[in-house]
Amino acid sequence: MAELRKRCVVRAPATTANLGPGFDCLGLALDLWNEARFALEGEGVAVAVTGEGAGCLPADESNLVARAALRVYAEVGEAPPGGLRIECTVRVPLSSGLGSSSSAIVAGLLGGNELLGRPLGRDRLLELAAGLEGHPDNVAAALFGGLTIVVQKSERLLTKKILVPEVYVALAVPELPFSTDAARAGLPTEVTMRDAVFNMGRIPLVVEALRTGDFELLGQVMDDRLHQANRLRLIPGGRTAWEAAQRSGAAAVAISGSGPSLIAFVSLATEAGVVARAMAEAFAAEGVPARPLGLAASSAGATVLP
Ligand code: HSE
């Protein structure tokens, strides 16, 4: 075990989950980072937030970063620290389908683990993260980086990280009240064999297309019959923005995670901004303000900074 520490700084990325057909099993880390500074000082738990969610995210032990950090103490049978200060710089938009809660959870777990001298390995941290988040796909990508495949195997999670070459994405983040729970509640509990097979065949092709940078292939296989049609109905302007992305040159389009953001894959970095703006303008034309974002995928996952 490493030494106990009184301070540490952790960063954890935004993520996009599902990637079309890979419902609940595919995730991709994005180059947009939340940062959390931990210090064992003062009394009780105090969290300061700047950036996204400043003024509305909790400042006490109910904050997700703090809850995750304290979860590591409980897991290893340590009493919570007498005083814990956490300063969060939040860059991942909240409730947007970009894995903001996964990023917070993973940052908290990594920070708590670091303060305790790293008693837990990444596989156990992944299981704790999935327990706190409820779904493993975003947390796996946030923890490991790159393109991750995650499956439940009895009580354990089995994860494989696939390194991807330079991948650029365009996002439109609409200002819509949205929750993953509501977006999941609208999904069927049973699907037909035909629809299951439709998705099953496409998942390895999405992985292969991203692994080899084959955007032509990606454009042919990033469709889905399990979740996106139901969810698109919950996103006003979503269909129009999707079509705008296709018209402006996107190779493939999907709902990011459970939505409401849309993600489009482009073959050149310079196209990301153009496609993101086209999607945001299409949302705006339907009366829904949306933020355009052009990002790259990240091969790195959450990290303790030196
Ligand atoms: N796979 C999840 C979903 C992503 O689509 O609901 C959100 O955690």
PDB file of C-alpha atoms and ligand atoms in Angstrom:
ATOM      1  CA  MET A   1       0.000   0.000   0.000  1.00  0.00           C
ATOM      2  CA  ALA A   2       1.175   3.539  -0.736  1.00  0.00           C
ATOM      3  CA  GLU A   3       1.606   6.136   2.043  1.00  0.00           C
ATOM      4  CA  LEU A   4      -1.373   7.884   3.589  1.00  0.00           C
ATOM      5  CA  ARG A   5      -1.734  11.396   2.231  1.00  0.00           C
ATOM      6  CA  LYS A   6      -3.237  14.585   3.625  1.00  0.00           C
ATOM      7  CA  ARG A   7      -3.934  16.141   0.230  1.00  0.00           C
ATOM      8  CA  CYS A   8      -4.404  15.043  -3.343  1.00  0.00           C
ATOM      9  CA  VAL A   9      -5.812  16.286  -6.643  1.00  0.00           C
ATOM     10  CA  VAL A  10      -7.805  14.042  -8.939  1.00  0.00           C
ATOM     11  CA  ARG A  11      -9.288  14.562 -12.379  1.00  0.00           C
ATOM     12  CA  ALA A  12     -11.982  12.462 -14.043  1.00  0.00           C
ATOM     13  CA  PRO A  13     -13.344  12.745 -17.583  1.00  0.00           C
ATOM     14  CA  ALA A  14     -16.739  13.213 -19.163  1.00  0.00           C
ATOM     15  CA  THR A  15     -18.003  10.099 -20.912  1.00  0.00           C
ATOM     16  CA  THR A  16     -20.542   9.076 -23.494  1.00  0.00           C
ATOM     17  CA  ALA A  17     -22.342   5.766 -23.026  1.00  0.00           C
ATOM     18  CA  ASN A  18     -24.179   3.353 -25.329  1.00  0.00           C
ATOM     19  CA  LEU A  19     -22.674   4.628 -28.624  1.00  0.00           C
ATOM     20  CA  GLY A  20     -25.884   3.672 -30.398  1.00  0.00           C
ATOM     21  CA  PRO A  21     -26.447  -0.096 -30.097  1.00  0.00           C
ATOM     22  CA  GLY A  22     -24.191  -0.741 -27.055  1.00  0.00           C
ATOM     23  CA  PHE A  23     -26.901  -0.058 -24.489  1.00  0.00           C
ATOM     24  CA  ASP A  24     -25.465  -0.310 -20.949  1.00  0.00           C
ATOM     25  CA  CYS A  25     -22.206  -1.928 -22.120  1.00  0.00           C
ATOM     26  CA  LEU A  26     -20.182   0.566 -24.202  1.00  0.00           C
ATOM     27  CA  GLY A  27     -18.610   3.797 -22.947  1.00  0.00           C
ATOM     28  CA  LEU A  28     -16.072   6.273 -24.308  1.00  0.00           C
ATOM     29  CA  ALA A  29     -14.019   8.766 -22.279  1.00  0.00           C
ATOM     30  CA  LEU A  30     -13.988  12.347 -23.575  1.00  0.00           C
ATOM     31  CA  ASP A  31     -11.349  15.028 -23.195  1.00  0.00           C
ATOM     32  CA  LEU A  32     -13.328  17.227 -20.794  1.00  0.00           C
ATOM     33  CA  TRP A  33     -12.369  16.968 -17.132  1.00  0.00           C
ATOM     34  CA  ASN A  34     -13.764  17.555 -13.693  1.00  0.00           C
ATOM     35  CA  GLU A  35     -11.138  18.197 -11.035  1.00  0.00           C
ATOM     36  CA  ALA A  36     -11.342  17.655  -7.269  1.00  0.00           C
ATOM     37  CA  ARG A  37      -8.826  18.789  -4.636  1.00  0.00           C
ATOM     38  CA  PHE A  38      -8.994  16.852  -1.371  1.00  0.00           C
ATOM     39  CA  ALA A  39      -7.509  17.968   1.957  1.00  0.00           C
ATOM     40  CA  LEU A  40      -7.784  16.339   5.360  1.00  0.00           C
ATOM     41  CA  GLU A  41      -8.371  19.483   7.426  1.00  0.00           C
ATOM     42  CA  GLY A  42     -11.000  21.347   9.427  1.00  0.00           C
ATOM     43  CA  GLU A  43     -13.995  19.577  10.935  1.00  0.00           C
ATOM     44  CA  GLY A  44     -16.728  17.670   9.153  1.00  0.00           C
ATOM     45  CA  VAL A  45     -17.130  17.593   5.401  1.00  0.00           C
ATOM     46  CA  ALA A  46     -17.119  20.812   3.334  1.00  0.00           C
ATOM     47  CA  VAL A  47     -17.355  20.886  -0.445  1.00  0.00           C
ATOM     48  CA  ALA A  48     -16.830  23.996  -2.579  1.00  0.00           C
ATOM     49  CA  VAL A  49     -18.006  23.869  -6.188  1.00  0.00           C
ATOM     50  CA  THR A  50     -17.000  26.162  -9.045  1.00  0.00           C
ATOM     51  CA  GLY A  51     -18.178  25.855 -12.640  1.00  0.00           C
ATOM     52  CA  GLU A  52     -21.213  23.779 -13.612  1.00  0.00           C
ATOM     53  CA  GLY A  53     -23.640  23.375 -10.735  1.00  0.00           C
ATOM     54  CA  ALA A  54     -21.992  26.046  -8.551  1.00  0.00           C
ATOM     55  CA  GLY A  55     -24.550  27.238  -6.020  1.00  0.00           C
ATOM     56  CA  CYS A  56     -26.849  24.241  -6.482  1.00  0.00           C
ATOM     57  CA  LEU A  57     -24.711  21.166  -5.814  1.00  0.00           C
ATOM     58  CA  PRO A  58     -24.564  20.201  -2.112  1.00  0.00           C
ATOM     59  CA  ALA A  59     -21.683  21.568  -0.029  1.00  0.00           C
ATOM     60  CA  ASP A  60     -21.752  18.828   2.622  1.00  0.00           C
ATOM     61  CA  GLU A  61     -21.330  15.077   2.880  1.00  0.00           C
ATOM     62  CA  SER A  62     -24.327  14.524   0.597  1.00  0.00           C
ATOM     63  CA  ASN A  63     -22.259  15.860  -2.338  1.00  0.00           C
ATOM     64  CA  LEU A  64     -21.587  12.960  -4.706  1.00  0.00           C
ATOM     65  CA  VAL A  65     -17.798  13.453  -4.718  1.00  0.00           C
ATOM     66  CA  ALA A  66     -17.784  13.394  -0.897  1.00  0.00           C
ATOM     67  CA  ARG A  67     -20.137  10.395  -0.720  1.00  0.00           C
ATOM     68  CA  ALA A  68     -17.868   8.442  -3.046  1.00  0.00           C
ATOM     69  CA  ALA A  69     -14.728   9.387  -1.098  1.00  0.00           C
ATOM     70  CA  LEU A  70     -16.369   8.333   2.181  1.00  0.00           C
ATOM     71  CA  ARG A  71     -17.528   5.091   0.536  1.00  0.00           C
ATOM     72  CA  VAL A  72     -13.873   4.041   0.279  1.00  0.00           C
ATOM     73  CA  TYR A  73     -13.380   4.666   4.011  1.00  0.00           C
ATOM     74  CA  ALA A  74     -16.418   2.483   4.785  1.00  0.00           C
ATOM     75  CA  GLU A  75     -15.277  -0.207   2.347  1.00  0.00           C
ATOM     76  CA  VAL A  76     -11.904  -0.632   4.048  1.00  0.00           C
ATOM     77  CA  GLY A  77     -13.347  -0.352   7.573  1.00  0.00           C
ATOM     78  CA  GLU A  78     -11.799   3.065   8.347  1.00  0.00           C
ATOM     79  CA  ALA A  79     -13.661   5.708  10.346  1.00  0.00           C
ATOM     80  CA  PRO A  80     -14.522   8.774   8.234  1.00  0.00           C
ATOM     81  CA  PRO A  81     -11.899  11.514   8.509  1.00  0.00           C
ATOM     82  CA  GLY A  82     -12.450  14.166  11.214  1.00  0.00           C
ATOM     83  CA  GLY A  83     -12.233  16.897   8.610  1.00  0.00           C
ATOM     84  CA  LEU A  84     -12.421  16.704   4.837  1.00  0.00           C
ATOM     85  CA  ARG A  85     -12.338  19.672   2.443  1.00  0.00           C
ATOM     86  CA  ILE A  86     -13.039  19.125  -1.251  1.00  0.00           C
ATOM     87  CA  GLU A  87     -12.779  21.818  -3.926  1.00  0.00           C
ATOM     88  CA  CYS A  88     -14.491  20.749  -7.131  1.00  0.00           C
ATOM     89  CA  THR A  89     -14.044  22.375 -10.515  1.00  0.00           C
ATOM     90  CA  VAL A  90     -16.953  21.010 -12.523  1.00  0.00           C
ATOM     91  CA  ARG A  91     -16.659  21.262 -16.298  1.00  0.00           C
ATOM     92  CA  VAL A  92     -18.934  18.407 -17.373  1.00  0.00           C
ATOM     93  CA  PRO A  93     -22.493  19.747 -17.882  1.00  0.00           C
ATOM     94  CA  LEU A  94     -24.916  18.252 -15.344  1.00  0.00           C
ATOM     95  CA  SER A  95     -27.811  15.931 -16.278  1.00  0.00           C
ATOM     96  CA  SER A  96     -26.761  16.093 -19.904  1.00  0.00           C
ATOM     97  CA  GLY A  97     -25.906  12.501 -20.821  1.00  0.00           C
ATOM     98  CA  LEU A  98     -22.184  13.234 -20.549  1.00  0.00           C
ATOM     99  CA  GLY A  99     -21.537  11.200 -17.422  1.00  0.00           C
ATOM    100  CA  SER A 100     -21.288  14.084 -14.956  1.00  0.00           C
ATOM    101  CA  SER A 101     -22.352  11.946 -11.988  1.00  0.00           C
ATOM    102  CA  SER A 102     -19.983   9.139 -13.033  1.00  0.00           C
ATOM    103  CA  SER A 103     -17.151  11.647 -13.270  1.00  0.00           C
ATOM    104  CA  ALA A 104     -17.978  12.939  -9.769  1.00  0.00           C
ATOM    105  CA  ILE A 105     -18.212   9.427  -8.323  1.00  0.00           C
ATOM    106  CA  VAL A 106     -14.970   8.254  -9.888  1.00  0.00           C
ATOM    107  CA  ALA A 107     -13.148  11.415  -8.744  1.00  0.00           C
ATOM    108  CA  GLY A 108     -14.439  10.878  -5.195  1.00  0.00           C
ATOM    109  CA  LEU A 109     -13.474   7.208  -5.098  1.00  0.00           C
ATOM    110  CA  LEU A 110     -10.004   7.887  -6.470  1.00  0.00           C
ATOM    111  CA  GLY A 111      -9.512  10.763  -4.007  1.00  0.00           C
ATOM    112  CA  GLY A 112     -10.665   8.737  -0.985  1.00  0.00           C
ATOM    113  CA  ASN A 113      -8.518   5.795  -2.067  1.00  0.00           C
ATOM    114  CA  GLU A 114      -5.474   8.051  -2.471  1.00  0.00           C
ATOM    115  CA  LEU A 115      -5.898   9.643   0.993  1.00  0.00           C
ATOM    116  CA  LEU A 116      -5.985   6.131   2.465  1.00  0.00           C
ATOM    117  CA  GLY A 117      -2.792   5.012   0.694  1.00  0.00           C
ATOM    118  CA  ARG A 118      -4.508   3.249  -2.242  1.00  0.00           C
ATOM    119  CA  PRO A 119      -5.897   0.178  -0.465  1.00  0.00           C
ATOM    120  CA  LEU A 120      -8.274  -0.641  -3.354  1.00  0.00           C
ATOM    121  CA  GLY A 121      -7.441  -1.603  -6.928  1.00  0.00           C
ATOM    122  CA  ARG A 122      -9.236  -0.159  -9.951  1.00  0.00           C
ATOM    123  CA  ASP A 123     -11.447  -3.234 -10.404  1.00  0.00           C
ATOM    124  CA  ARG A 124     -12.886  -2.837  -6.907  1.00  0.00           C
ATOM    125  CA  LEU A 125     -13.236   0.915  -7.428  1.00  0.00           C
ATOM    126  CA  LEU A 126     -15.218   0.143 -10.587  1.00  0.00           C
ATOM    127  CA  GLU A 127     -17.624  -2.051  -8.631  1.00  0.00           C
ATOM    128  CA  LEU A 128     -18.072   0.619  -5.968  1.00  0.00           C
ATOM    129  CA  ALA A 129     -18.607   3.231  -8.690  1.00  0.00           C
ATOM    130  CA  ALA A 130     -21.213   1.110 -10.472  1.00  0.00           C
ATOM    131  CA  GLY A 131     -22.979   0.534  -7.131  1.00  0.00           C
ATOM    132  CA  LEU A 132     -23.184   4.286  -6.509  1.00  0.00           C
ATOM    133  CA  GLU A 133     -24.136   5.175 -10.090  1.00  0.00           C
ATOM    134  CA  GLY A 134     -26.484   2.292 -10.848  1.00  0.00           C
ATOM    135  CA  HIS A 135     -25.020   1.553 -14.310  1.00  0.00           C
ATOM    136  CA  PRO A 136     -21.482   0.477 -15.135  1.00  0.00           C
ATOM    137  CA  ASP A 137     -20.904   1.874 -18.643  1.00  0.00           C
ATOM    138  CA  ASN A 138     -20.125   5.535 -17.876  1.00  0.00           C
ATOM    139  CA  VAL A 139     -18.117   4.765 -14.735  1.00  0.00           C
ATOM    140  CA  ALA A 140     -15.973   2.163 -16.540  1.00  0.00           C
ATOM    141  CA  ALA A 141     -15.032   4.683 -19.241  1.00  0.00           C
ATOM    142  CA  ALA A 142     -14.390   7.414 -16.639  1.00  0.00           C
ATOM    143  CA  LEU A 143     -12.128   5.135 -14.614  1.00  0.00           C
ATOM    144  CA  PHE A 144     -10.187   3.419 -17.394  1.00  0.00           C
ATOM    145  CA  GLY A 145     -10.378   5.883 -20.321  1.00  0.00           C
ATOM    146  CA  GLY A 146     -10.619   4.974 -23.992  1.00  0.00           C
ATOM    147  CA  LEU A 147     -13.461   2.851 -25.276  1.00  0.00           C
ATOM    148  CA  THR A 148     -14.667   0.437 -22.620  1.00  0.00           C
ATOM    149  CA  ILE A 149     -16.840  -2.642 -22.813  1.00  0.00           C
ATOM    150  CA  VAL A 150     -18.324  -3.712 -19.507  1.00  0.00           C
ATOM    151  CA  VAL A 151     -20.490  -6.707 -18.628  1.00  0.00           C
ATOM    152  CA  GLN A 152     -21.909  -8.071 -15.390  1.00  0.00           C
ATOM    153  CA  LYS A 153     -20.507 -11.497 -14.508  1.00  0.00           C
ATOM    154  CA  SER A 154     -22.311 -12.830 -11.433  1.00  0.00           C
ATOM    155  CA  GLU A 155     -21.374 -10.341  -8.706  1.00  0.00           C
ATOM    156  CA  ARG A 156     -18.392  -8.950 -10.624  1.00  0.00           C
ATOM    157  CA  LEU A 157     -17.932  -6.617 -13.542  1.00  0.00           C
ATOM    158  CA  LEU A 158     -15.769  -7.645 -16.439  1.00  0.00           C
ATOM    159  CA  THR A 159     -14.225  -4.743 -18.362  1.00  0.00           C
ATOM    160  CA  LYS A 160     -12.119  -4.498 -21.477  1.00  0.00           C
ATOM    161  CA  LYS A 161     -10.501  -1.242 -22.539  1.00  0.00           C
ATOM    162  CA  ILE A 162     -10.002  -0.728 -26.264  1.00  0.00           C
ATOM    163  CA  LEU A 163      -7.570   1.953 -27.339  1.00  0.00           C
ATOM    164  CA  VAL A 164      -8.963   4.128 -30.098  1.00  0.00           C
ATOM    165  CA  PRO A 165      -7.019   6.379 -32.489  1.00  0.00           C
ATOM    166  CA  GLU A 166      -7.887  10.079 -32.681  1.00  0.00           C
ATOM    167  CA  VAL A 167     -11.663  10.314 -32.510  1.00  0.00           C
ATOM    168  CA  TYR A 168     -13.479  13.652 -32.602  1.00  0.00           C
ATOM    169  CA  VAL A 169     -17.049  14.228 -31.579  1.00  0.00           C
ATOM    170  CA  ALA A 170     -19.553  17.032 -31.876  1.00  0.00           C
ATOM    171  CA  LEU A 171     -22.086  17.450 -29.109  1.00  0.00           C
ATOM    172  CA  ALA A 172     -25.170  19.531 -28.627  1.00  0.00           C
ATOM    173  CA  VAL A 173     -26.184  19.867 -24.990  1.00  0.00           C
ATOM    174  CA  PRO A 174     -29.799  21.101 -24.882  1.00  0.00           C
ATOM    175  CA  GLU A 175     -31.112  22.925 -21.837  1.00  0.00           C
ATOM    176  CA  LEU A 176     -33.806  20.437 -20.904  1.00  0.00           C
ATOM    177  CA  PRO A 177     -34.693  19.066 -17.481  1.00  0.00           C
ATOM    178  CA  PHE A 178     -33.700  15.425 -17.798  1.00  0.00           C
ATOM    179  CA  SER A 179     -32.869  12.487 -15.596  1.00  0.00           C
ATOM    180  CA  THR A 180     -31.471   9.066 -16.424  1.00  0.00           C
ATOM    181  CA  ASP A 181     -34.164   7.495 -14.230  1.00  0.00           C
ATOM    182  CA  ALA A 182     -36.937   9.110 -16.307  1.00  0.00           C
ATOM    183  CA  ALA A 183     -35.165   8.186 -19.554  1.00  0.00           C
ATOM    184  CA  ARG A 184     -34.921   4.560 -18.392  1.00  0.00           C
ATOM    185  CA  ALA A 185     -38.496   4.446 -17.131  1.00  0.00           C
ATOM    186  CA  GLY A 186     -39.743   4.948 -20.703  1.00  0.00           C
ATOM    187  CA  LEU A 187     -37.941   1.849 -22.002  1.00  0.00           C
ATOM    188  CA  PRO A 188     -39.608  -1.531 -22.533  1.00  0.00           C
ATOM    189  CA  THR A 189     -38.728  -4.292 -20.064  1.00  0.00           C
ATOM    190  CA  GLU A 190     -38.763  -6.900 -22.838  1.00  0.00           C
ATOM    191  CA  VAL A 191     -37.548  -6.733 -26.435  1.00  0.00           C
ATOM    192  CA  THR A 192     -38.011  -9.012 -29.415  1.00  0.00           C
ATOM    193  CA  MET A 193     -35.358 -11.487 -30.515  1.00  0.00           C
ATOM    194  CA  ARG A 194     -35.220  -9.644 -33.840  1.00  0.00           C
ATOM    195  CA  ASP A 195     -34.358  -6.314 -32.164  1.00  0.00           C
ATOM    196  CA  ALA A 196     -31.838  -7.964 -29.822  1.00  0.00           C
ATOM    197  CA  VAL A 197     -30.086  -9.540 -32.805  1.00  0.00           C
ATOM    198  CA  PHE A 198     -30.159  -6.208 -34.656  1.00  0.00           C
ATOM    199  CA  ASN A 199     -28.136  -4.596 -31.840  1.00  0.00           C
ATOM    200  CA  MET A 200     -25.923  -7.606 -31.067  1.00  0.00           C
ATOM    201  CA  GLY A 201     -24.404  -7.711 -34.520  1.00  0.00           C
ATOM    202  CA  ARG A 202     -23.729  -3.997 -34.571  1.00  0.00           C
ATOM    203  CA  ILE A 203     -21.930  -3.685 -31.210  1.00  0.00           C
ATOM    204  CA  PRO A 204     -18.690  -5.417 -32.275  1.00  0.00           C
ATOM    205  CA  LEU A 205     -18.801  -3.443 -35.534  1.00  0.00           C
ATOM    206  CA  VAL A 206     -19.037  -0.136 -33.614  1.00  0.00           C
ATOM    207  CA  VAL A 207     -16.044  -1.259 -31.535  1.00  0.00           C
ATOM    208  CA  GLU A 208     -14.111  -2.277 -34.648  1.00  0.00           C
ATOM    209  CA  ALA A 209     -14.985   0.956 -36.468  1.00  0.00           C
ATOM    210  CA  LEU A 210     -13.775   3.099 -33.555  1.00  0.00           C
ATOM    211  CA  ARG A 211     -10.681   0.934 -32.992  1.00  0.00           C
ATOM    212  CA  THR A 212      -9.593   1.283 -36.600  1.00  0.00           C
ATOM    213  CA  GLY A 213     -10.893   4.817 -37.210  1.00  0.00           C
ATOM    214  CA  ASP A 214     -13.244   3.501 -39.922  1.00  0.00           C
ATOM    215  CA  PHE A 215     -15.913   6.227 -39.984  1.00  0.00           C
ATOM    216  CA  GLU A 216     -17.522   4.828 -43.100  1.00  0.00           C
ATOM    217  CA  LEU A 217     -18.267   1.620 -41.187  1.00  0.00           C
ATOM    218  CA  LEU A 218     -19.281   3.557 -38.070  1.00  0.00           C
ATOM    219  CA  GLY A 219     -21.903   5.412 -40.098  1.00  0.00           C
ATOM    220  CA  GLN A 220     -23.450   2.122 -41.155  1.00  0.00           C
ATOM    221  CA  VAL A 221     -23.637   0.435 -37.765  1.00  0.00           C
ATOM    222  CA  MET A 222     -24.331   3.084 -35.099  1.00  0.00           C
ATOM    223  CA  ASP A 223     -28.066   2.440 -35.153  1.00  0.00           C
ATOM    224  CA  ASP A 224     -30.128   0.844 -32.461  1.00  0.00           C
ATOM    225  CA  ARG A 225     -33.499  -0.749 -31.803  1.00  0.00           C
ATOM    226  CA  LEU A 226     -33.467  -0.974 -28.008  1.00  0.00           C
ATOM    227  CA  HIS A 227     -33.562   2.531 -26.556  1.00  0.00           C
ATOM    228  CA  GLN A 228     -32.989   5.498 -28.868  1.00  0.00           C
ATOM    229  CA  ALA A 229     -36.393   5.753 -30.572  1.00  0.00           C
ATOM    230  CA  ASN A 230     -38.203   5.946 -27.217  1.00  0.00           C
ATOM    231  CA  ARG A 231     -35.732   8.454 -25.871  1.00  0.00           C
ATOM    232  CA  LEU A 232     -35.678  10.696 -28.910  1.00  0.00           C
ATOM    233  CA  ARG A 233     -39.389  11.302 -28.327  1.00  0.00           C
ATOM    234  CA  LEU A 234     -38.463  12.797 -24.921  1.00  0.00           C
ATOM    235  CA  ILE A 235     -36.004  15.278 -26.464  1.00  0.00           C
ATOM    236  CA  PRO A 236     -37.794  18.245 -28.094  1.00  0.00           C
ATOM    237  CA  GLY A 237     -35.829  19.257 -31.188  1.00  0.00           C
ATOM    238  CA  GLY A 238     -33.782  16.042 -31.019  1.00  0.00           C
ATOM    239  CA  ARG A 239     -34.909  14.621 -34.362  1.00  0.00           C
ATOM    240  CA  THR A 240     -34.240  17.946 -36.135  1.00  0.00           C
ATOM    241  CA  ALA A 241     -30.786  18.278 -34.539  1.00  0.00           C
ATOM    242  CA  TRP A 242     -29.975  14.666 -35.490  1.00  0.00           C
ATOM    243  CA  GLU A 243     -30.829  15.375 -39.133  1.00  0.00           C
ATOM    244  CA  ALA A 244     -28.822  18.634 -39.032  1.00  0.00           C
ATOM    245  CA  ALA A 245     -25.757  16.675 -37.880  1.00  0.00           C
ATOM    246  CA  GLN A 246     -26.150  14.244 -40.771  1.00  0.00           C
ATOM    247  CA  ARG A 247     -26.587  17.074 -43.273  1.00  0.00           C
ATOM    248  CA  SER A 248     -23.505  18.904 -42.014  1.00  0.00           C
ATOM    249  CA  GLY A 249     -21.199  15.928 -42.510  1.00  0.00           C
ATOM    250  CA  ALA A 250     -21.341  13.757 -39.372  1.00  0.00           C
ATOM    251  CA  ALA A 251     -20.320  10.149 -39.995  1.00  0.00           C
ATOM    252  CA  ALA A 252     -22.648   8.803 -37.286  1.00  0.00           C
ATOM    253  CA  VAL A 253     -25.067  10.200 -34.698  1.00  0.00           C
ATOM    254  CA  ALA A 254     -26.348   8.825 -31.394  1.00  0.00           C
ATOM    255  CA  ILE A 255     -27.989   9.938 -28.174  1.00  0.00           C
ATOM    256  CA  SER A 256     -25.200  10.455 -25.630  1.00  0.00           C
ATOM    257  CA  GLY A 257     -25.948   8.122 -22.718  1.00  0.00           C
ATOM    258  CA  SER A 258     -29.585   8.461 -21.762  1.00  0.00           C
ATOM    259  CA  GLY A 259     -29.731  11.970 -23.307  1.00  0.00           C
ATOM    260  CA  PRO A 260     -30.676  14.687 -23.797  1.00  0.00           C
ATOM    261  CA  SER A 261     -27.361  15.528 -25.535  1.00  0.00           C
ATOM    262  CA  LEU A 262     -26.734  14.249 -29.032  1.00  0.00           C
ATOM    263  CA  ILE A 263     -23.279  13.088 -30.052  1.00  0.00           C
ATOM    264  CA  ALA A 264     -22.016  13.011 -33.626  1.00  0.00           C
ATOM    265  CA  PHE A 265     -18.782  11.372 -34.768  1.00  0.00           C
ATOM    266  CA  VAL A 266     -16.669  13.227 -37.310  1.00  0.00           C
ATOM    267  CA  SER A 267     -13.504  12.176 -39.084  1.00  0.00           C
ATOM    268  CA  LEU A 268     -11.649  15.502 -38.767  1.00  0.00           C
ATOM    269  CA  ALA A 269     -11.103  17.698 -35.708  1.00  0.00           C
ATOM    270  CA  THR A 270     -12.102  20.767 -37.726  1.00  0.00           C
ATOM    271  CA  GLU A 271     -15.547  19.277 -38.447  1.00  0.00           C
ATOM    272  CA  ALA A 272     -16.459  18.889 -34.778  1.00  0.00           C
ATOM    273  CA  GLY A 273     -17.242  22.570 -34.189  1.00  0.00           C
ATOM    274  CA  VAL A 274     -19.196  22.881 -37.452  1.00  0.00           C
ATOM    275  CA  VAL A 275     -21.406  19.862 -36.739  1.00  0.00           C
ATOM    276  CA  ALA A 276     -21.879  20.847 -33.074  1.00  0.00           C
ATOM    277  CA  ARG A 277     -23.056  24.320 -34.103  1.00  0.00           C
ATOM    278  CA  ALA A 278     -25.408  22.877 -36.745  1.00  0.00           C
ATOM    279  CA  MET A 279     -27.028  20.666 -34.091  1.00  0.00           C
ATOM    280  CA  ALA A 280     -27.257  23.507 -31.552  1.00  0.00           C
ATOM    281  CA  GLU A 281     -28.851  25.814 -34.144  1.00  0.00           C
ATOM    282  CA  ALA A 282     -31.375  23.105 -35.041  1.00  0.00           C
ATOM    283  CA  PHE A 283     -32.326  22.730 -31.367  1.00  0.00           C
ATOM    284  CA  ALA A 284     -32.604  26.531 -31.063  1.00  0.00           C
ATOM    285  CA  ALA A 285     -34.866  26.673 -34.143  1.00  0.00           C
ATOM    286  CA  GLU A 286     -37.240  24.362 -32.230  1.00  0.00           C
ATOM    287  CA  GLY A 287     -37.143  26.679 -29.208  1.00  0.00           C
ATOM    288  CA  VAL A 288     -34.620  24.659 -27.200  1.00  0.00           C
ATOM    289  CA  PRO A 289     -31.400  26.504 -26.289  1.00  0.00           C
ATOM    290  CA  ALA A 290     -28.404  24.168 -26.689  1.00  0.00           C
ATOM    291  CA  ARG A 291     -24.665  24.437 -26.202  1.00  0.00           C
ATOM    292  CA  PRO A 292     -22.347  23.215 -28.984  1.00  0.00           C
ATOM    293  CA  LEU A 293     -19.221  21.325 -27.890  1.00  0.00           C
ATOM    294  CA  GLY A 294     -16.433  19.884 -30.004  1.00  0.00           C
ATOM    295  CA  LEU A 295     -14.333  17.320 -28.156  1.00  0.00           C
ATOM    296  CA  ALA A 296     -11.808  14.549 -28.688  1.00  0.00           C
ATOM    297  CA  ALA A 297     -11.988  11.102 -27.136  1.00  0.00           C
ATOM    298  CA  SER A 298      -9.526  10.520 -24.286  1.00  0.00           C
ATOM    299  CA  SER A 299      -7.372   7.419 -24.008  1.00  0.00           C
ATOM    300  CA  ALA A 300      -6.669   8.356 -20.371  1.00  0.00           C
ATOM    301  CA  GLY A 301      -9.155   7.774 -17.591  1.00  0.00           C
ATOM    302  CA  ALA A 302      -9.369   9.287 -14.126  1.00  0.00           C
ATOM    303  CA  THR A 303      -5.960  10.194 -12.727  1.00  0.00           C
ATOM    304  CA  VAL A 304      -4.388  11.326  -9.473  1.00  0.00           C
ATOM    305  CA  LEU A 305      -2.326  14.344 -10.434  1.00  0.00           C
ATOM    306  CA  PRO A 306       1.291  14.459  -9.258  1.00  0.00           C
TER     307      PRO A 306
HETATM  308  N1  HSE B   1     -26.500   3.157 -20.273  1.00  0.00           N
HETATM  309  C1  HSE B   1     -27.169   4.133 -19.477  1.00  0.00           C
HETATM  310  C2  HSE B   1     -28.538   4.417 -20.086  1.00  0.00           C
HETATM  311  C3  HSE B   1     -26.362   5.405 -19.471  1.00  0.00           C
HETATM  312  O1  HSE B   1     -28.613   4.483 -21.306  1.00  0.00           O
HETATM  313  O2  HSE B   1     -29.506   4.580 -19.361  1.00  0.00           O
HETATM  314  C4  HSE B   1     -26.684   6.248 -18.321  1.00  0.00           C
HETATM  315  O3  HSE B   1     -25.964   5.792 -17.194  1.00  0.00           O
END
